Tab-separated table of C-alpha atoms in Angstrom:
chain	number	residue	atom	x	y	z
A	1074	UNK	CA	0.000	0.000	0.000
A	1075	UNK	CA	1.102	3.442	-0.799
A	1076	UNK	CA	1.934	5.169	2.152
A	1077	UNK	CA	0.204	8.422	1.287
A	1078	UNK	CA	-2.991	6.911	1.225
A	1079	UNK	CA	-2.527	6.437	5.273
A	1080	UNK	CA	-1.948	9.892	5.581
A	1081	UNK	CA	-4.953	12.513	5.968
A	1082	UNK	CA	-3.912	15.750	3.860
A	1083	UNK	CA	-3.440	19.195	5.204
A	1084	UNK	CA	-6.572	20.057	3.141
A	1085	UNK	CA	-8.490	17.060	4.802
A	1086	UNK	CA	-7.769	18.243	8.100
A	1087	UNK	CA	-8.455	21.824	7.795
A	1088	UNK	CA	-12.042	20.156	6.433
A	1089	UNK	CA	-13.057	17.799	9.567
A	1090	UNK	CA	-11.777	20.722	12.141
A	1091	UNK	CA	-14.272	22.895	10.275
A	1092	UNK	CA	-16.957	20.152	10.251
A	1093	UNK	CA	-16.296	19.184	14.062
A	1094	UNK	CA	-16.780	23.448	14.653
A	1095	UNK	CA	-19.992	23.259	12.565
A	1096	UNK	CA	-21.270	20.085	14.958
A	1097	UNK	CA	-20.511	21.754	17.559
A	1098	UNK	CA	-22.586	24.894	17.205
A	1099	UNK	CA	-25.759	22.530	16.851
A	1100	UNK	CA	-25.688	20.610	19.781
A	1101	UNK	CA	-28.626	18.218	20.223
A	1102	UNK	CA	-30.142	16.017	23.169
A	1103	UNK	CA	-29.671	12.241	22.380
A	1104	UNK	CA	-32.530	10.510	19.800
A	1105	UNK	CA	-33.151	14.187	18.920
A	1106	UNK	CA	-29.958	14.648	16.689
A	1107	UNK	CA	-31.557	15.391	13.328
A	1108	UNK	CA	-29.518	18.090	11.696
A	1109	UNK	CA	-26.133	16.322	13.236
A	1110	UNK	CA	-27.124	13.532	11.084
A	1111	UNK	CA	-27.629	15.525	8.141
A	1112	UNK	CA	-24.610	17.294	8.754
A	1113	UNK	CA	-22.247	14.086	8.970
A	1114	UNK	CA	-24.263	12.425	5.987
A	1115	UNK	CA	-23.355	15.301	3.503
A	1116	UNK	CA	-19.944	15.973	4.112
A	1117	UNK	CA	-19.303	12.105	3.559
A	1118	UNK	CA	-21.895	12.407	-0.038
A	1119	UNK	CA	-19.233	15.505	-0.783
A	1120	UNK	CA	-16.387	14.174	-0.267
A	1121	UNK	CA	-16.318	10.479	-0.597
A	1122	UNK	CA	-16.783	8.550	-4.099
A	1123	UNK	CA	-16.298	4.500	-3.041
A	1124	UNK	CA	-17.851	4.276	0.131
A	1125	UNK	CA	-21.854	2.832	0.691
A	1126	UNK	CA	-23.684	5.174	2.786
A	1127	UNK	CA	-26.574	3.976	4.080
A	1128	UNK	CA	-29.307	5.787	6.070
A	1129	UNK	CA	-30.742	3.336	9.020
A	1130	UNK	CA	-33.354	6.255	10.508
A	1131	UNK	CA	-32.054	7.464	13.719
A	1132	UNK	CA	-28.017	6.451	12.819
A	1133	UNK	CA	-26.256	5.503	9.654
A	1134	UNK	CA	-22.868	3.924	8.584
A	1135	UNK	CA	-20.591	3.956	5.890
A	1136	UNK	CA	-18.851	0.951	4.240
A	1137	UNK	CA	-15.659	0.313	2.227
A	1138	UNK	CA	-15.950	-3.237	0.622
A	1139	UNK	CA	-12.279	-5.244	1.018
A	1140	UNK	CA	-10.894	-7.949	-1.114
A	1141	UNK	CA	-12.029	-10.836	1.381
A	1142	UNK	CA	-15.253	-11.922	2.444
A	1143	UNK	CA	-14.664	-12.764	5.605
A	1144	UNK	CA	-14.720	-11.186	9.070
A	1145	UNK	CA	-14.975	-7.142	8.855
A	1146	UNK	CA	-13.703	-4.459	11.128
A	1147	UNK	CA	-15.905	-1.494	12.429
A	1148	UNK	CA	-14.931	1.855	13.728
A	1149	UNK	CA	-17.287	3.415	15.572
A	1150	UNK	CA	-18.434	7.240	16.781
A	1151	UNK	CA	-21.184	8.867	18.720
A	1152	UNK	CA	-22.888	12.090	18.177
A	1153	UNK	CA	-25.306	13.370	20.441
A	1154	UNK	CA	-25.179	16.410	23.082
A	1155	UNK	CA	-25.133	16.451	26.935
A	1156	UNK	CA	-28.004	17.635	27.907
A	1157	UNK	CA	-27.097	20.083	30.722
A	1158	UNK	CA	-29.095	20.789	33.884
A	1159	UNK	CA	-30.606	23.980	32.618
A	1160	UNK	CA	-32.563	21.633	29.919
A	1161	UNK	CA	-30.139	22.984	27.015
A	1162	UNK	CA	-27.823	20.186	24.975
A	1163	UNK	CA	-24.060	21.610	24.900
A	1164	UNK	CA	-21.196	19.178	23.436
A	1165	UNK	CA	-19.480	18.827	26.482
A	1166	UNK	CA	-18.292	15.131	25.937
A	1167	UNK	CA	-16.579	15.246	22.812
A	1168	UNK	CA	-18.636	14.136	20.429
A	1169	UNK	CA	-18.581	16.269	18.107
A	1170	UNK	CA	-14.796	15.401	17.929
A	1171	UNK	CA	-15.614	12.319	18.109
A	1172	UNK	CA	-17.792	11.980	14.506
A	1173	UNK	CA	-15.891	14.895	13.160
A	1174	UNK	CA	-12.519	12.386	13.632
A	1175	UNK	CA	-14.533	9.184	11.984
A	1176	UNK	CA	-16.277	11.285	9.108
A	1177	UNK	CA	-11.933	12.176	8.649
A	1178	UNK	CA	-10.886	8.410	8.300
A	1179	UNK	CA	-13.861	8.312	5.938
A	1180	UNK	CA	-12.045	10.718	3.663
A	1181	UNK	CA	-8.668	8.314	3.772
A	1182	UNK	CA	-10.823	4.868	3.744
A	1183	UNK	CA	-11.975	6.217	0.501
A	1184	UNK	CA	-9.107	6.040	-1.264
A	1185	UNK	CA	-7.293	3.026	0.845
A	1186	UNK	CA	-7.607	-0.438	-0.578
A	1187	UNK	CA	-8.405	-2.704	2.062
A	1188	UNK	CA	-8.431	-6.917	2.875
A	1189	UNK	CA	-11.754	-6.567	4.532
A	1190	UNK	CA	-15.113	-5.037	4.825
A	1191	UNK	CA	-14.336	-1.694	6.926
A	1192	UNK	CA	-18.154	-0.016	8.535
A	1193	UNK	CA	-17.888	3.151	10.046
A	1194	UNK	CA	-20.803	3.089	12.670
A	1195	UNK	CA	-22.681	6.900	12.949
A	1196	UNK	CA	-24.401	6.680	16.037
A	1197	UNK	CA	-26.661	8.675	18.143
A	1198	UNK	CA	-28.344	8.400	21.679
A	1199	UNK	CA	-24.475	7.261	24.042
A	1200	UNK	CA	-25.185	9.629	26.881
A	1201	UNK	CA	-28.368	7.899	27.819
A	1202	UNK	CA	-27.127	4.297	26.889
A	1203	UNK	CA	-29.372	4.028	24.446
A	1204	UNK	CA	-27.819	4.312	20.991
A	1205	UNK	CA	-25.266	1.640	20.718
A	1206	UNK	CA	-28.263	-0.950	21.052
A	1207	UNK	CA	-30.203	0.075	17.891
A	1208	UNK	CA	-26.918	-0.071	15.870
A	1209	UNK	CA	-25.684	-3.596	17.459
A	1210	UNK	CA	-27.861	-5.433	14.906
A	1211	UNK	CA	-25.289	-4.632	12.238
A	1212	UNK	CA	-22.815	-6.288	14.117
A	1213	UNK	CA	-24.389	-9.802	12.935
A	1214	UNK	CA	-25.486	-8.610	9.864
A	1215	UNK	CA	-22.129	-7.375	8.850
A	1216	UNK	CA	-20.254	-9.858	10.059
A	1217	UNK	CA	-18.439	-7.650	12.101
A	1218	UNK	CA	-15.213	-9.635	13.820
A	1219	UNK	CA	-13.840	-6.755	15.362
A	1220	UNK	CA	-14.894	-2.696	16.468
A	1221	UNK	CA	-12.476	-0.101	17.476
A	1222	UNK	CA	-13.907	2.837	19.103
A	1223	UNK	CA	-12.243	5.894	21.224
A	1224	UNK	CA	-12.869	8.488	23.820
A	1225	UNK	CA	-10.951	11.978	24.518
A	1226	UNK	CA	-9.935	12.152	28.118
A	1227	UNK	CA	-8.182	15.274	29.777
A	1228	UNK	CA	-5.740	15.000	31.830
A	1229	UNK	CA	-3.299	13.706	29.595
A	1230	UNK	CA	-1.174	15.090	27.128
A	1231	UNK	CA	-2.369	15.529	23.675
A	1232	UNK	CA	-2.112	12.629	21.996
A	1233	UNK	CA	-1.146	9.765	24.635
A	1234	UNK	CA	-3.115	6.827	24.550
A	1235	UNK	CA	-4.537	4.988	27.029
A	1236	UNK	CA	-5.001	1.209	26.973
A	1237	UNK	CA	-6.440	-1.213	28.818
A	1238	UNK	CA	-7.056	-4.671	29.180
A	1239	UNK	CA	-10.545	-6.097	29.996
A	1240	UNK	CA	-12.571	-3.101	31.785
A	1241	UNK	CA	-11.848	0.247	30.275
A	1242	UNK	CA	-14.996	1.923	31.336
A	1243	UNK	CA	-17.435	0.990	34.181
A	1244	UNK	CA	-20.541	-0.499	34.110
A	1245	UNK	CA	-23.462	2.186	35.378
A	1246	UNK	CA	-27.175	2.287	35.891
A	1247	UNK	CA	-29.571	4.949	37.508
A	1248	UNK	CA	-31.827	3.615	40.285
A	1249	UNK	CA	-35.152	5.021	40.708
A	1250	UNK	CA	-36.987	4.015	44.363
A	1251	UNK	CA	-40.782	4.850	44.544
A	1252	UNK	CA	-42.143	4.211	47.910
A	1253	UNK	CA	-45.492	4.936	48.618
A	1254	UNK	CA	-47.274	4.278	52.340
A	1255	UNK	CA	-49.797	6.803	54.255
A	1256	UNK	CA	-50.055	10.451	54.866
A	1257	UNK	CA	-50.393	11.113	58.653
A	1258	UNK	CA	-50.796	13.913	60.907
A	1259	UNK	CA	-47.468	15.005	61.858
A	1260	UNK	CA	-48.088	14.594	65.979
A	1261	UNK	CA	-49.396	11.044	64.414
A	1262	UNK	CA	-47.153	9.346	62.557
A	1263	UNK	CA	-48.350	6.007	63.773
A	1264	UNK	CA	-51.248	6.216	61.795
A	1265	UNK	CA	-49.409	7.008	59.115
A	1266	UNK	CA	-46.490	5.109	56.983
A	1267	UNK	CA	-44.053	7.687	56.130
A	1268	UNK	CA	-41.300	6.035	53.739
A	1269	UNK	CA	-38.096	7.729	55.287
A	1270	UNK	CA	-36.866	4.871	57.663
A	1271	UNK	CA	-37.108	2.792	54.570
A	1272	UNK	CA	-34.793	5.147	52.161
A	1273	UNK	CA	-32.613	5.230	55.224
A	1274	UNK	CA	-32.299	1.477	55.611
A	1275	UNK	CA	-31.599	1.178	51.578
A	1276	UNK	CA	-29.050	3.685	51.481
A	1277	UNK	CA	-27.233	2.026	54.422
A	1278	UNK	CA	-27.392	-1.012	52.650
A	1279	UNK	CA	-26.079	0.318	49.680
A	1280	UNK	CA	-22.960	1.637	51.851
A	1281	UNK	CA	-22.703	-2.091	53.437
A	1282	UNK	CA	-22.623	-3.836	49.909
A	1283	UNK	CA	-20.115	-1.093	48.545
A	1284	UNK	CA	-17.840	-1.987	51.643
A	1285	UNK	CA	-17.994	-5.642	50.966
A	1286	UNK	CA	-14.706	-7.100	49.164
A	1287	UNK	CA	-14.682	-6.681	45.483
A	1288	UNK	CA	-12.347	-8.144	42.520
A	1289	UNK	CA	-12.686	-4.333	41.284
A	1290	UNK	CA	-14.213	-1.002	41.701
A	1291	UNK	CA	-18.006	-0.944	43.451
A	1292	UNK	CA	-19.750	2.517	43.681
A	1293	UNK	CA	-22.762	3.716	44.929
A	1294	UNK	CA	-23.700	7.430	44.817
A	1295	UNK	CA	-27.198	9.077	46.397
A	1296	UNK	CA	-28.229	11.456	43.388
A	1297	UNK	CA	-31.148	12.385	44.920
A	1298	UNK	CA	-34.316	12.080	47.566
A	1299	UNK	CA	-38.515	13.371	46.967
A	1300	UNK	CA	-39.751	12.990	50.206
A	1301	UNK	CA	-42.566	15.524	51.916
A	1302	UNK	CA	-42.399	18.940	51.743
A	1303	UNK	CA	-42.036	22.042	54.364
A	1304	UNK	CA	-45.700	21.494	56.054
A	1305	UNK	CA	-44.672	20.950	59.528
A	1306	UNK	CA	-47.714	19.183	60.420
A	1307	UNK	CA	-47.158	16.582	58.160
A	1308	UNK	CA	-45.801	13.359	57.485
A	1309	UNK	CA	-45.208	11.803	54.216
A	1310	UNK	CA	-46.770	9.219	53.018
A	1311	UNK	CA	-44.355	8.932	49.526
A	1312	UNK	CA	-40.777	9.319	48.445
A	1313	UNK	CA	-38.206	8.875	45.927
A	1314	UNK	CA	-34.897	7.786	46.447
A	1315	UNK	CA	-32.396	7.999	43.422
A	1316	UNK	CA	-29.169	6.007	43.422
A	1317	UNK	CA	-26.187	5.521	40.857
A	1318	UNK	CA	-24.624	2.288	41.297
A	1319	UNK	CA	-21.424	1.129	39.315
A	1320	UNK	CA	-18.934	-1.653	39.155
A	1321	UNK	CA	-15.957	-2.849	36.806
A	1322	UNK	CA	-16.568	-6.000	36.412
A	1323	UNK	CA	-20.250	-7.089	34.355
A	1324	UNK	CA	-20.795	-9.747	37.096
A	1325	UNK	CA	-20.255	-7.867	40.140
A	1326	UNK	CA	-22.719	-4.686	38.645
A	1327	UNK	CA	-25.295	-7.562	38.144
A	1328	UNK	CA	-25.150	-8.903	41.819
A	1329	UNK	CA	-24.867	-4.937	42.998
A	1330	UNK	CA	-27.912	-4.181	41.237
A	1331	UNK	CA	-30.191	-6.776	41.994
A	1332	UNK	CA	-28.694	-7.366	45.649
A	1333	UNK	CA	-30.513	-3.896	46.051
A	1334	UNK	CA	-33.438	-4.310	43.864
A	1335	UNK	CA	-34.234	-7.592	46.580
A	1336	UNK	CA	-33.432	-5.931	49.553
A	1337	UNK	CA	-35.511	-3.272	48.410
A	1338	UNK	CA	-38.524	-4.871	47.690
A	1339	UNK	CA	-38.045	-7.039	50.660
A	1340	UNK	CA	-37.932	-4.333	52.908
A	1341	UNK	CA	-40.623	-2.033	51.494
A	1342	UNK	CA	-43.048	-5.550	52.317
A	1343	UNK	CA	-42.231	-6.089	55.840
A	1344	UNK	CA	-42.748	-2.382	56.096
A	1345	UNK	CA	-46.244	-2.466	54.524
A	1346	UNK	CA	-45.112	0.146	51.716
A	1347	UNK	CA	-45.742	-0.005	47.912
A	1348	UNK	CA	-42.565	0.330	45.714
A	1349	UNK	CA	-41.838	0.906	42.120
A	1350	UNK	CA	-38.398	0.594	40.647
A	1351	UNK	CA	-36.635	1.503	37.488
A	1352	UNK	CA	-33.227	1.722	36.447
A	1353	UNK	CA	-32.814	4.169	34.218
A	1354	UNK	CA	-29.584	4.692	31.603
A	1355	UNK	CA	-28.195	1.324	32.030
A	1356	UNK	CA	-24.605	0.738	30.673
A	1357	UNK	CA	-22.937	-2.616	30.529
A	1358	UNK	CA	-18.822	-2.524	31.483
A	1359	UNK	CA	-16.822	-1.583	28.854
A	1360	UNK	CA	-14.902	-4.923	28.533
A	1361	UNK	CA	-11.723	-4.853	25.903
A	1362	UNK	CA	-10.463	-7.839	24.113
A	1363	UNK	CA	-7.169	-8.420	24.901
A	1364	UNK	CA	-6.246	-9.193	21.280
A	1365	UNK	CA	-7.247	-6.284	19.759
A	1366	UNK	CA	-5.898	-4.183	22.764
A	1367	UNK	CA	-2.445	-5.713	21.303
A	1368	UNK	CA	-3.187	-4.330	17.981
A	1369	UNK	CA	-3.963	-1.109	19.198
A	1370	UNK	CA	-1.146	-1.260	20.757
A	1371	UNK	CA	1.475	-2.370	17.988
A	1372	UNK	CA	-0.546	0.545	16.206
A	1373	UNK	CA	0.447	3.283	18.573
A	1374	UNK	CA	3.819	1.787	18.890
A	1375	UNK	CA	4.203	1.584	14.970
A	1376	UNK	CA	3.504	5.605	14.559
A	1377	UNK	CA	5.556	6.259	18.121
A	1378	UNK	CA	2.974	7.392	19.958
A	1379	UNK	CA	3.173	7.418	23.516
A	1380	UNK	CA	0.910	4.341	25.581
A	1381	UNK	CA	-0.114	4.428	29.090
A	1382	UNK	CA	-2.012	1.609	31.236
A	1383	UNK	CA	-3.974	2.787	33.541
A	1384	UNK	CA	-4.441	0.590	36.791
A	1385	UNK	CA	-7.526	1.348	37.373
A	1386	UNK	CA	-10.618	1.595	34.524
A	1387	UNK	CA	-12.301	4.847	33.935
A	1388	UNK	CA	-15.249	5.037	36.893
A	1389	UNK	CA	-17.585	6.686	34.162
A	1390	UNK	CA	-19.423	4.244	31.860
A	1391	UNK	CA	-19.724	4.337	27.676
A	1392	UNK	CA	-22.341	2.461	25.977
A	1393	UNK	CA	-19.514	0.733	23.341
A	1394	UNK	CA	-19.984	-2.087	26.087
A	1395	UNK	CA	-23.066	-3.256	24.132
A	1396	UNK	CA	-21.037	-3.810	20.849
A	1397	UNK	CA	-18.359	-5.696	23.085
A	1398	UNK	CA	-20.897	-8.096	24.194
A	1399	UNK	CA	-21.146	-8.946	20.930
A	1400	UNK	CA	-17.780	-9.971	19.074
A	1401	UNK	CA	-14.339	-8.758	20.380
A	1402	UNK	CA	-12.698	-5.146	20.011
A	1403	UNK	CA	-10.802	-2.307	21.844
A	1404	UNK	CA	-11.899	0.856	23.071
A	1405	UNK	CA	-9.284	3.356	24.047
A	1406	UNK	CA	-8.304	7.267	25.184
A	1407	UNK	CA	-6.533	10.015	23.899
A	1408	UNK	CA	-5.361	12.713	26.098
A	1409	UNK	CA	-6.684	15.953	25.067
A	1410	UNK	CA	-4.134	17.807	27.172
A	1411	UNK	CA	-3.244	18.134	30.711
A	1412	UNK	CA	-4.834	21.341	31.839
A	1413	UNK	CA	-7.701	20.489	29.607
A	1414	UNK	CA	-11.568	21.778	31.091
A	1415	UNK	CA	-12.697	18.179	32.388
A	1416	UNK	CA	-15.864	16.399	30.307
A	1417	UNK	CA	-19.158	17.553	31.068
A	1418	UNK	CA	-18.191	20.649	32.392
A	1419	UNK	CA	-18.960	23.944	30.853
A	1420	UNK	CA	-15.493	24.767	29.920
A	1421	UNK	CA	-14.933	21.850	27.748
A	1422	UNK	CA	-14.707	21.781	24.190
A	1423	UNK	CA	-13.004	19.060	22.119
A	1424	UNK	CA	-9.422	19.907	21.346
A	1425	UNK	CA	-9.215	19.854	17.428
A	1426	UNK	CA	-5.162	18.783	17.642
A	1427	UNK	CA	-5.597	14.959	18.322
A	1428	UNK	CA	-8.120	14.372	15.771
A	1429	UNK	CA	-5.008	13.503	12.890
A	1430	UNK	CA	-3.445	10.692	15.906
A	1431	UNK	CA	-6.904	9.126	16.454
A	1432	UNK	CA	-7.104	8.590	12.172
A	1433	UNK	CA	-3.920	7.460	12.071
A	1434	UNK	CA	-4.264	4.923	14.596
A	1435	UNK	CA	-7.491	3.589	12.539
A	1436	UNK	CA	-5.708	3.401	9.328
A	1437	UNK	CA	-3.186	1.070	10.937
A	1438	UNK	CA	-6.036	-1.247	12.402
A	1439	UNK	CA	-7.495	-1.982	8.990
């Protein structure tokens, strides 16, 4: 292969840092991400001539046939906004980086010949866990044996690459507690059921099964609590107790969450209460294959890139897990510089200098 079709142009460049600018002036909430779509989808009809584009409805993905018919590799990016507090979507995550970086290695996959099928997954919906499971289907239908994916993480120097082995990103899921019992006069609670002893007794528990010993990292945060109001004669008779609960490992998040689904429920029925609960933006663990970490690795290596292992996985959670549950692949970091604003802060905006190292590390996974 002719080295210059690995490389991404000066031209090229100046193109995808204008097109991850563009994105990020039209930030929009996850499932919502209409004219991002439309964006990505025309700068790839512009400037592409070999590669399939094909529209699935709420994501799309491009694809380069290869000479073989065998397994094919898939790069992946997501696309939505954070929606901040104030009920505005801001691209405080990256993701605009993120597409703006794989809508790039679409410009050099054009004119690359490659062994293999090569899909470049567009997808929407990550920061609520949602969009990586309406694109897994093509993994199947594609026959997709491997999917690369990355994240930009400040805190590290531009360009550094962080690599890990089995967990890179934790698993997550929001916990949503309805109890509901009986309004009382406040000098009568005993005729009432007020649901606070309960929320006490589940966050307690919570703290117990955190303590426990663990193979890896097991979090449990209290996000939030609904319960009465400021009448001073009263006492509640419903409440809401909100909980984010994490792990490292897939198995140990499974017996975290359900250990305190049971308790739950058991306690709310000796207590005589009525309880609801809901987890809400559930992400499997991020779990790496440790063969394709190695080719990531030889990758960065190759180009002389600097590599770091982390020892421990990062505690926030990525819904590339879903694809991993499905055939092997690697997902990995780039520092986006040292002093860099952290994610989801409003500070942050994706630094436009690491987007050539991410596309050069794809071109050597092909």
């Amino acid at each position: 292969m002719d080295l210059t079709e690995k490389r991404i142009t000066k031209e090229e460049l100046d193109l995808i840092i204008s097109l991850r600018r563009e994105l990020h002036n039209c930030p929009e909430p996850s499932l919502q991400e209409t004219k991002t779509k439309m964006l990505l989808m025309n700068f790839i009809r512009e400037h592409t001539t070999k590669l399939q584009l094909v529209d699935r409805g709420d994501w799309f993905y491009c694809l380069k046939r290869g000479a073989d018919s065998g397994e094919a590799v898939a790069f992946r990016a997501d696309y939505d906004a954070v929606l901040c507090g104030d009920g505005v979507p801001r691209h405080l995550c990256g993701h605009d980086g993120h597409s703006a970086v794989l809508a790039g290695f679409a410009l050099l996959l054009d004119r690359m010949q490659t062994d293999r099928d090569c899909y470049l997954i567009f997808q929407p919906a990550e920061e609520i866990g949602m969009g990586a499971k309406l694109c897994a289907s093509l993994i199947k239908e594609g026959k997709i044996g491997e999917i690369y994916g990355f994240h930009n993480i400040p805190g590290y120097d531009c360009g550094e690459v962080l690599l890990r082995t089995h967990t890179f990103a934790c698993a997550s899921t929001g916990l949503e507690i309805k109890l509901t019992g009986k309004q009382s006069h406040a000098a009568y609670p005993d005729q009432g059921n007020n649901p606070a002893g309960a929320i006490a007794e589940i966050i307690q528990k919570m703290h117990a099964l955190v303590a426990e010993n663990h193979k890896g990292i097991v979090l449990g945060t209290v996000i939030g609590i609904d319960l009465g109001g400021d009448s001073y004669g009263v006492s509640a008779g419903e409440g809401t107790l909100r909980l984010t609960l994490r792990a490292e490992y897939q198995d140990e998040y499974e017996a975290f969450v359900s250990g305190m689904e049971t308790f739950s429920r058991t306690l709310v029925a000796d207590a005589g209460l009525q309880c609801s609960i809901t987890r809400i933006e559930e992400f499997p663990a991020t779990t790496n294959d440790s063969s394709c970490v190695e080719k990531v690795k030889k990758a960065v290596e190759g180009l002389h890139l600097e590599a770091l292992y982390p020892e421990e996985p990062l505690r926030w959670s990525e819904d590339f897990g879903h694809y991993l549950m499905l055939t092997r692949g690697a997902y990995f970091g780039v520092g986006c510089g040292r002093n860099h604003p952290a994610l989801h802060t409003v500070e942050y905006e994706f630094e436009d200098s690491i987007m050539e190292t991410v596309i050069r590390v794809y071109s050597e996974l092909l």
